[in-house]
Amino acid sequence: MGKRVLIVGGVAGGASVAARVRRIDESAEVIMFERGPNVSFSNCCLPYHLSGAVPNSEDLVLMDPVVFKNQYNIEARVLTEVVKINREEKTIDVKELDTGKVYTEKYDKLFLSPGANPILPKSIEGIDGPNVFVVRNVVDIDKLNKFVKSKVKALSNMDVDMAEVNDVAVIGGGFIGVEVAENLKEAGFNVTLVEAMDQIMAPFDYDMAQIFHKEMMDHGVNLILNDGLKKIGPESIELNSGKTVKAQAVVMAIGVRPEVTLAVDAGLELGETGGILVDHNYLTNDKDIYAVGDAIETFHKITHQKTRLPLAGPAQRQARAAADHMYGKPHRNTGVVGSSCVKIFNMNGASTGLTAKAAEKAGFKYDFVYVIPGDKVGLMPGANPMHFKLVYEVPTGKILGAQAIGKGNVDKRIDVIATMVMLGGTLEDLKEMELCYAPPFGTAKDVTNHAALVALNLLNGDFEQVKVDEVRGLVESNAFIVDVREKREFEAGHLVNAVNIPLSEIRGRMDEIPRDVPVYLHCRSSQRSYNALMALNNSGYTNAKNISGSYLGICYFEYFNDQTTDREKIVTKYNFN
Amino acid sequence: MGKRVLIVGGVAGGASVAARVRRIDESAEVIMFERGPNVSFSNCCLPYHLSGAVPNSEDLVLMDPVVFKNQYNIEARVLTEVVKINREEKTIDVKELDTGKVYTEKYDKLFLSPGANPILPKSIEGIDGPNVFVVRNVVDIDKLNKFVKSKVKALSNMDVDMAEVNDVAVIGGGFIGVEVAENLKEAGFNVTLVEAMDQIMAPFDYDMAQIFHKEMMDHGVNLILNDGLKKIGPESIELNSGKTVKAQAVVMAIGVRPEVTLAVDAGLELGETGGILVDHNYLTNDKDIYAVGDAIETFHKITHQKTRLPLAGPAQRQARAAADHMYGKPHRNTGVVGSSCVKIFNMNGASTGLTAKAAEKAGFKYDFVYVIPGDKVGLMPGANPMHFKLVYEVPTGKILGAQAIGKGNVDKRIDVIATMVMLGGTLEDLKEMELCYAPPFGTAKDVTNHAALVALNLLNGDFEQVKVDEVRGLVESNAFIVDVREKREFEAGHLVNAVNIPLSEIRGRMDEIPRDVPVYLHCRSSQRSYNALMALNNSGYTNAKNISGSYLGICYFEYFNDQTTDREKIVTKYNFN
């Protein structure tokens, strides 16, 4: 008889451990214990059941215990909770959730992959109500879906008196919250999304997140930022600001907390971030117990700091590495960089490595460029601008991270940057990167090449820039701003006090541009203004700067706030074309 | 007055030189000479005018001489041919094509970016006929488009008597030929595509190209391989095989030859591949003459051999580097890896680095894996298999190249590999690569991660494989082949002499699998058969191998040949699902 390998948790991490062990060792006895009714389901696809993109919730379950047994000789025990680890005896106490029966199983090696739990602050009044939901597993999404799509009369076990559900509040603007909000909106509900910070989607900087804010608003989601949930009633919620919002159902998605109770009770150490502490090999402080997935603390490859990264890809890699280590197979622990992507209605977003705010927080010397090239050749059908922000170290030019948002293939560009970040690439490398090109897919000079070129020019001191978040201040202080777009573009909307000198006229009209005060240039996407700026710089100007993001970036940056606050507008008319 | 910079050729390379010079040096006098009527047009988009994807041919012209003058102070002289370089005087002789007038211009620095010409063998009878076309510029595509879409009666200058054009033959299955064939087919013509080799699309190996062959056939293109053009008549063409094909118009796309006449006449050296010889800085053997683009010889980063790579991206990078060198700005010459992509009807293909055949030819010790994972989570709408071939060095695991074909985002995966190839990444790096994931975009374990894992298992000797091109031999020699798919899948089509033992039954039926003769396993995409193989290997079998590509790969590999020849089928029924 081979090793006895017990696994706590049967989703991404646990199922991957089990499958890997079986492929290495035919003789091992492998048992997975899962508290829920399903093993190996697609957490990431859960929100897509709400809109009907995934019509049947059973499809969310990728493999059932019978298939695990037949195909892999792996025993998957569902509705079964591991309640205690007895490290000295090398046993676990297991509780059958349907019968309440508790029994003991012996292990040679134990793997913990218990995941993370949605945070449900007890301080919120009504948090235990029957109209409050989380999205952690198939049962959760089924419950939520049935609740919002049925009249309450049909749900006999509900003890609130409620009419049809028309209004849903989603609390938390991370991946789950945003995807749930989108899919509920697509399903026809009135959706309010409440976020405590000043932006949704933390893997993006504030400037980039504005594009998501506009997209949410354009699709009728009632987006509330800088506010938190105070109280949940049967028909409405109350926020910290005192605001009341109609909601017959509430989805809590403010974050997750690593499930560490079992580990802590067994005397396993936690790390500084609250996740289970593991070594290079994903071993806990007990040499017979591994831990992987959302419950553990990971190491960030770029900041060299401890972090937590509850994502499916890293969980699978950790699982394989841990199983390999048990069998003496070498592996590398590269640390994590945090690559992710999201679809929000018609906008796609992707991010990898450090945002500017994360680079700041981690103490890096850094800078960034914000460019808006086309995602494919402009004359091809379906070409759209891609908002691309590249963050790099100063003075090394080492690439720290990037974010991309647009209607097109943002994930492709961010995967290139993720690869560069993981291999330690620099702006010089990215400039020369030879990516595949044909008109239906991109441009000969790829978005990523373009960003590297602009960044190198900046790093080499060939030009200076101001950032899109500085523009309001410039306008309000009446700075000298030159809009180098053509007249018809200027007339379709411009910064309130900009001077229009098209690039095509700039050489003949330089006398209109002062040499003794700061001058700021922009066009639509900053390509023409860069050419204008170089013409000025090479004509002896020392006081001119480019406005990063240009008019398109400014419009996105200011739009959401202008629509939701009563502050004065800095553009005559918004224009996103 | 600044430098006098003259540029021969005004498309990708030439226009990029001009723009870069202007951004660096406001005082330089920059003149581009272009033989055709347009500068700065999109060569790559030309075929898309035929289908109407780009409705107006004027849109193919990105910038006209007036805009060059106004926005960049660059003089673009069109319909102007540079006929001679006088190196001692540092002048060129320029001929105005409309007037025939020849004049002389002095240069400080000369840039050659004359491009490459379509090959038109004089040996082909009728090659000079009025129904023979090439696709090099906007004039060419306009001519072709008008010819095929008008009755010949309306074209008074045509001297052949011809009815309406219904049938078009495209000669050559490279990028241009394939894209022209697709776009003409989309426009409603009967299209024959003739290729002299045994496959179209040389940047793909023979096994992968079979998918394109099927796609061409499925969309009604008459694909003829292993045959060449002998004679062109007004209504038909004759091939070397003696075959006659109806065609009122013929598009020649068998390849391009670097345009080196001007350079050779001036005593500039050519390289071993016939392109203009340049050094690290794209200088010819004359220190005042640079050359860039399709006309030059480049250095291959992986093979370390001279090559030619007529693509837009490299041309732009060479142009920038050459201009930078002229101004003393450092640059890196990384060599080329050859990344490209193509759309053929509903299939997308992308390729980077070395194919297996190129690795073989260059003398590498290499191996490859052919995997067919899903391009996104299977339960999401629009998920499709992606055929992915990863070529790596043995024993280092260094990634040499990859090819991907499928309905989804193949270019994204190949861009990751291109980045790895350029940064010297290995299978171990790719295994750990943390790419962005959400269900609408991909899978948690990306296609590229998956390929790396399989390749590492192979490299580490954890299993052995046979390749898809060996399967016919195995079937014909009655080898012991185990199909581990479920019974219903087997019954929907299988290898003619395969034994069906589903993975779910394999542990109970091992006595049906001999230990003393070679055994070959497959499933649909080789994931289940890999698990079955590991179960056998870990149960003492030493004679079992996985069939790379599995049933899906086999079907694609054999389909085209089975449909176009009368050889015996090795599968009971083709199945591409």
Coordinates of C-alpha atoms in Angstrom, one line a residue, chain A residues 19-20 22-26 42 44-45 48 53-54 59-60 62 70-73 179 309 311-314 316-317 320 324 329-332 334-343 348-352 377 379-381 409-412 414-416 418-420 422-423 425-426 428-429 431-441 444-446 449 453 457 462 486 503-505 507 510 528 530-531 534-535 538-539, chain B residues 19-20 22-26 42 44-45 48 53-54 59-60 62 70-73 179 309 311-314 316-317 320 324 329-332 334-343 348-352 377 379-381 409-412 414-416 418-420 422-423 425-426 428-429 431-441 444-446 449 453 457 462 486 503-505 507 510 528 530-531 534-535 538-539:
Chain A
A19 CA -4.8 14.7 -9.6
R20 CA -1.1 15.4 -9.5
R22 CA -2.3 10.2 -8.8
R23 CA -0.3 10.9 -11.9
I24 CA 3.0 10.5 -10.0
D25 CA 2.0 7.6 -7.7
E26 CA -0.5 5.0 -8.7
S42 CA -15.5 26.6 -11.6
C44 CA -14.5 32.0 -11.6
C45 CA -17.6 31.2 -13.7
Y48 CA -21.9 34.1 -15.4
A53 CA -24.2 33.0 -20.1
V54 CA -23.8 29.7 -18.3
D59 CA -22.4 22.9 -15.7
L60 CA -20.4 24.9 -13.2
L62 CA -16.5 20.3 -13.6
N70 CA -13.5 6.1 -11.9
Q71 CA -11.0 8.1 -13.8
Y72 CA -8.4 8.9 -11.1
N73 CA -9.0 6.5 -8.3
E179 CA -18.9 40.5 -12.3
L309 CA -3.4 36.4 -3.9
L311 CA -6.6 33.5 -7.7
A312 CA -7.1 30.1 -9.4
G313 CA -3.9 30.0 -11.5
P314 CA -1.5 30.4 -8.6
Q316 CA -3.1 25.3 -9.3
R317 CA 0.7 25.9 -9.5
R320 CA 1.4 20.9 -8.3
D324 CA 5.9 17.3 -6.6
K329 CA 10.6 16.3 -7.6
P330 CA 12.3 19.7 -7.8
H331 CA 10.2 22.8 -8.5
R332 CA 10.8 26.5 -8.5
T334 CA 9.0 32.1 -8.5
G335 CA 6.7 34.2 -6.2
V336 CA 3.6 35.8 -7.6
V337 CA 3.1 38.9 -9.8
G338 CA -0.7 39.1 -9.7
S339 CA -1.9 38.9 -13.3
S340 CA -5.7 39.2 -13.8
C341 CA -8.3 40.4 -16.2
V342 CA -12.0 41.3 -16.2
K343 CA -14.8 42.0 -18.6
N348 CA -12.1 44.5 -21.1
G349 CA -9.4 45.2 -18.5
A350 CA -6.2 43.4 -17.7
S351 CA -3.5 44.1 -15.2
T352 CA -0.2 42.6 -14.1
V377 CA -5.0 48.9 -37.7
L379 CA -8.9 51.1 -41.0
M380 CA -9.9 47.5 -40.1
P381 CA -13.4 46.8 -38.9
N409 CA -7.7 42.2 -26.7
V410 CA -6.2 43.8 -23.7
D411 CA -5.3 40.4 -22.1
K412 CA -2.9 39.7 -25.0
I414 CA -0.9 42.3 -20.5
D415 CA 0.3 38.7 -21.0
V416 CA 3.3 40.0 -22.8
A418 CA 3.4 39.6 -17.4
T419 CA 6.0 37.5 -19.3
M420 CA 8.4 40.4 -19.3
M422 CA 8.5 37.5 -14.7
L423 CA 11.6 37.3 -16.8
G425 CA 12.6 42.5 -18.9
T426 CA 13.3 46.2 -19.4
E428 CA 14.7 48.3 -24.0
D429 CA 13.6 44.7 -24.3
K431 CA 10.9 48.2 -27.4
E432 CA 12.5 45.5 -29.5
M433 CA 9.9 42.8 -28.8
E434 CA 8.8 41.2 -32.0
L435 CA 5.2 40.3 -31.6
C436 CA 2.9 38.7 -34.2
Y437 CA 1.0 41.0 -36.4
A438 CA -1.7 40.9 -39.1
P439 CA -4.4 43.6 -39.6
P440 CA -7.2 41.5 -37.9
F441 CA -5.2 41.2 -34.7
A444 CA 2.8 46.4 -36.7
K445 CA 4.1 48.5 -33.8
D446 CA 2.2 46.8 -31.0
N449 CA 6.1 48.4 -28.2
L453 CA 9.1 53.8 -26.9
N457 CA 11.9 58.8 -24.5
D462 CA 13.8 63.6 -24.5
E486 CA -7.3 69.9 -36.1
L503 CA 0.2 70.2 -35.5
S504 CA -0.1 71.0 -39.2
E505 CA 0.3 74.7 -38.4
R507 CA 5.8 75.5 -37.3
M510 CA 5.4 79.2 -32.9
R528 CA 0.5 64.3 -32.5
Y530 CA 4.4 64.4 -28.9
N531 CA 5.5 65.3 -32.4
M534 CA 9.6 67.5 -30.2
A535 CA 9.3 70.3 -32.8
N538 CA 14.2 71.1 -31.1
S539 CA 13.4 74.7 -31.7
Chain B
A19 CA 9.2 60.6 -39.0
R20 CA 12.0 59.6 -36.6
R22 CA 12.1 64.8 -37.8
R23 CA 11.4 64.1 -34.1
I24 CA 15.1 64.1 -33.4
D25 CA 16.1 67.0 -35.6
E26 CA 13.9 69.9 -36.5
S42 CA -1.0 49.9 -45.3
C44 CA -0.8 44.5 -44.8
C45 CA -4.4 45.6 -45.3
Y48 CA -9.0 43.2 -47.1
A53 CA -13.7 44.7 -45.1
V54 CA -11.9 47.9 -46.1
D59 CA -8.5 54.4 -46.8
L60 CA -5.5 52.1 -47.3
L62 CA -2.5 56.4 -44.2
N70 CA 2.3 70.1 -42.9
Q71 CA 2.6 67.9 -39.9
Y72 CA 6.2 66.8 -40.1
N73 CA 7.9 69.2 -42.6
E179 CA -5.3 36.4 -47.5
L309 CA 12.1 38.7 -43.1
L311 CA 7.4 42.1 -42.4
A312 CA 6.2 45.5 -41.3
G313 CA 7.2 45.4 -37.6
P314 CA 10.9 44.6 -38.1
Q316 CA 9.8 49.9 -38.5
R317 CA 12.2 48.9 -35.8
R320 CA 14.1 53.8 -36.1
D324 CA 18.9 56.9 -34.1
K329 CA 21.7 57.5 -30.2
P330 CA 22.5 54.0 -29.1
H331 CA 20.2 51.1 -30.0
R332 CA 20.2 47.3 -29.8
T334 CA 18.5 41.9 -31.2
G335 CA 18.1 40.0 -34.5
V336 CA 14.7 38.7 -35.6
V337 CA 12.7 35.7 -34.5
G338 CA 9.9 35.9 -37.1
S339 CA 6.5 36.4 -35.3
S340 CA 3.5 36.4 -37.5
C341 CA -0.2 35.7 -37.5
V342 CA -2.9 35.1 -40.1
K343 CA -6.7 34.8 -40.3
N348 CA -6.7 32.2 -36.6
G349 CA -3.1 31.1 -36.8
A350 CA 0.0 32.5 -35.2
S351 CA 3.6 31.5 -35.1
T352 CA 6.9 32.6 -33.6
V377 CA -13.2 27.7 -19.8
L379 CA -18.5 26.0 -20.1
M380 CA -18.3 29.6 -21.3
P381 CA -19.9 30.6 -24.6
N409 CA -7.1 34.2 -29.4
V410 CA -4.0 32.3 -30.8
D411 CA -2.1 35.5 -31.2
K412 CA -2.2 36.1 -27.4
I414 CA 2.1 33.2 -29.4
D415 CA 3.0 36.7 -28.2
V416 CA 3.8 35.1 -24.8
A418 CA 7.6 35.4 -28.7
T419 CA 8.4 37.3 -25.5
M420 CA 9.9 34.1 -24.0
M422 CA 13.4 36.9 -27.2
L423 CA 14.3 36.9 -23.5
G425 CA 13.0 31.7 -21.6
T426 CA 12.8 27.9 -20.9
E428 CA 10.5 25.9 -16.5
D429 CA 9.9 29.6 -16.9
K431 CA 5.4 26.5 -16.6
E432 CA 5.4 29.1 -13.9
M433 CA 4.3 32.0 -16.1
E434 CA 1.5 33.8 -14.4
L435 CA -0.8 35.1 -17.1
C436 CA -4.0 36.9 -16.7
Y437 CA -7.2 34.9 -16.4
A438 CA -10.9 35.4 -16.2
P439 CA -13.5 33.0 -17.8
P440 CA -14.2 35.2 -20.9
F441 CA -10.5 35.3 -21.8
A444 CA -6.6 29.3 -15.2
K445 CA -3.9 27.0 -16.5
D446 CA -3.2 28.8 -19.8
N449 CA 1.4 26.7 -19.3
L453 CA 4.0 21.1 -18.4
N457 CA 7.2 15.7 -18.5
D462 CA 8.1 10.8 -17.3
E486 CA -15.8 7.1 -23.3
L503 CA -9.9 6.0 -18.7
S504 CA -12.7 5.3 -16.2
E505 CA -12.3 1.6 -16.7
R507 CA -7.5 0.3 -13.8
M510 CA -5.3 -3.5 -17.4
R528 CA -7.1 11.7 -20.5
Y530 CA -1.8 11.1 -20.5
N531 CA -3.5 10.2 -17.2
M534 CA 0.8 7.5 -16.1
A535 CA -1.5 4.8 -14.5
N538 CA 3.2 3.6 -12.5
S539 CA 1.8 0.0 -12.7

